[in-house]
Amino acid sequence: MSAKHKIAIFASGYGSNFEAIATAAFAGVIPAEISLLVCDKSEARVVELAQKMGIPSFVFSAKDYASKADYEREIVSRLRAAEVELICLAGYMKIVGEELLSAYEGHIINIHPSLLPSFKGARAIEQAMEYGVKIFGATIHYVDSSLDGGRIIAQRAVEYDGNSIEEVTAKIHSIEHELYIQTISKLLNKE
Ligand code: GRF
């Protein structure tokens, strides 16, 4: 069996992408092991999920640190200890700062629920809905110091012509899971 790549997932909330990626890793669909969940919200569902799945997590609260640089230094040391090669952001609600970016440059990817460069930032699905688009989507991109502006790796579109935010969110989530798994697989198989 070929060696498994070590991945960290950063998430702050529900964790449906975390669950999909971890399930794919356990099933051998991607040549990876989820070595660490990094989460900034102790009450998030994703923390419980990681526990149930037996995945180690580092849960922190930004307010326990003097600065972003301080908590990111701690994250970097945890990532190094776990020999993480690739960081996948999946609903991580913090902006990645200099400490993390410089330590893992070119090895941090994010999933965003819109067809970038449209609808950057928070509430992307709501923004698209308010604009009245009929084609929604998801984008996976490298993370740099810009807001949702790093080089695009993969995108997928989904048509929706209705007015239920729940319905369109569910559609986007299901394409996100597939797209994230396929993209991670492609990136890891290249290495
Ligand atoms: C996803 O829609 C992702 O695109 C965005 O945050 C959401 C996270 O959802 N960055 P979940 O926690 O993975 O269910």
PDB file of C-alpha atoms and ligand atoms in Angstrom, residues 11 13-18 90-93 110-113 125 172-173 176-177, ligand 1:
ATOM      1  CA  ALA A  11     -13.294  24.157  10.316  1.00  0.00           C
ATOM      2  CA  GLY A  13     -18.955  24.920  12.323  1.00  0.00           C
ATOM      3  CA  TYR A  14     -21.153  22.133  11.077  1.00  0.00           C
ATOM      4  CA  GLY A  15     -18.436  20.088   9.416  1.00  0.00           C
ATOM      5  CA  SER A  16     -20.205  18.451   6.480  1.00  0.00           C
ATOM      6  CA  ASN A  17     -17.079  18.907   4.328  1.00  0.00           C
ATOM      7  CA  PHE A  18     -14.903  17.593   7.162  1.00  0.00           C
ATOM      8  CA  ALA A  90     -13.609  23.915   5.184  1.00  0.00           C
ATOM      9  CA  GLY A  91     -15.725  26.590   6.789  1.00  0.00           C
ATOM     10  CA  TYR A  92     -12.873  27.974   8.924  1.00  0.00           C
ATOM     11  CA  MET A  93     -14.139  31.372   9.971  1.00  0.00           C
ATOM     12  CA  ASN A 110     -10.022  26.575   0.741  1.00  0.00           C
ATOM     13  CA  ILE A 111     -13.516  25.822  -0.465  1.00  0.00           C
ATOM     14  CA  HIS A 112     -15.807  28.771  -1.086  1.00  0.00           C
ATOM     15  CA  PRO A 113     -19.525  28.455  -1.864  1.00  0.00           C
ATOM     16  CA  ILE A 125     -24.755  32.024  -1.005  1.00  0.00           C
ATOM     17  CA  ILE A 172     -24.119  23.560  -3.115  1.00  0.00           C
ATOM     18  CA  HIS A 173     -22.999  21.438  -0.172  1.00  0.00           C
ATOM     19  CA  GLU A 176     -18.758  20.809  -2.555  1.00  0.00           C
ATOM     20  CA  HIS A 177     -18.204  17.412  -0.990  1.00  0.00           C
TER      21      HIS A 177
HETATM   22  C1  GRF B   1     -19.140  25.516   3.060  1.00  0.00           C
HETATM   23  O1  GRF B   1     -20.235  25.975   2.320  1.00  0.00           O
HETATM   24  C2  GRF B   1     -17.858  26.107   2.539  1.00  0.00           C
HETATM   25  O2  GRF B   1     -17.908  26.409   1.176  1.00  0.00           O
HETATM   26  C3  GRF B   1     -17.724  27.395   3.325  1.00  0.00           C
HETATM   27  O3  GRF B   1     -18.214  27.067   4.591  1.00  0.00           O
HETATM   28  C4  GRF B   1     -19.178  26.025   4.496  1.00  0.00           C
HETATM   29  C5  GRF B   1     -18.802  24.972   5.486  1.00  0.00           C
HETATM   30  O4  GRF B   1     -19.802  23.988   5.597  1.00  0.00           O
HETATM   31  N1  GRF B   1     -16.365  27.875   3.300  1.00  0.00           N
HETATM   32  P1  GRF B   1     -19.548  22.707   6.466  1.00  0.00           P
HETATM   33  O5  GRF B   1     -19.173  23.156   7.863  1.00  0.00           O
HETATM   34  O6  GRF B   1     -18.441  21.919   5.822  1.00  0.00           O
HETATM   35  O7  GRF B   1     -20.842  21.951   6.463  1.00  0.00           O
END
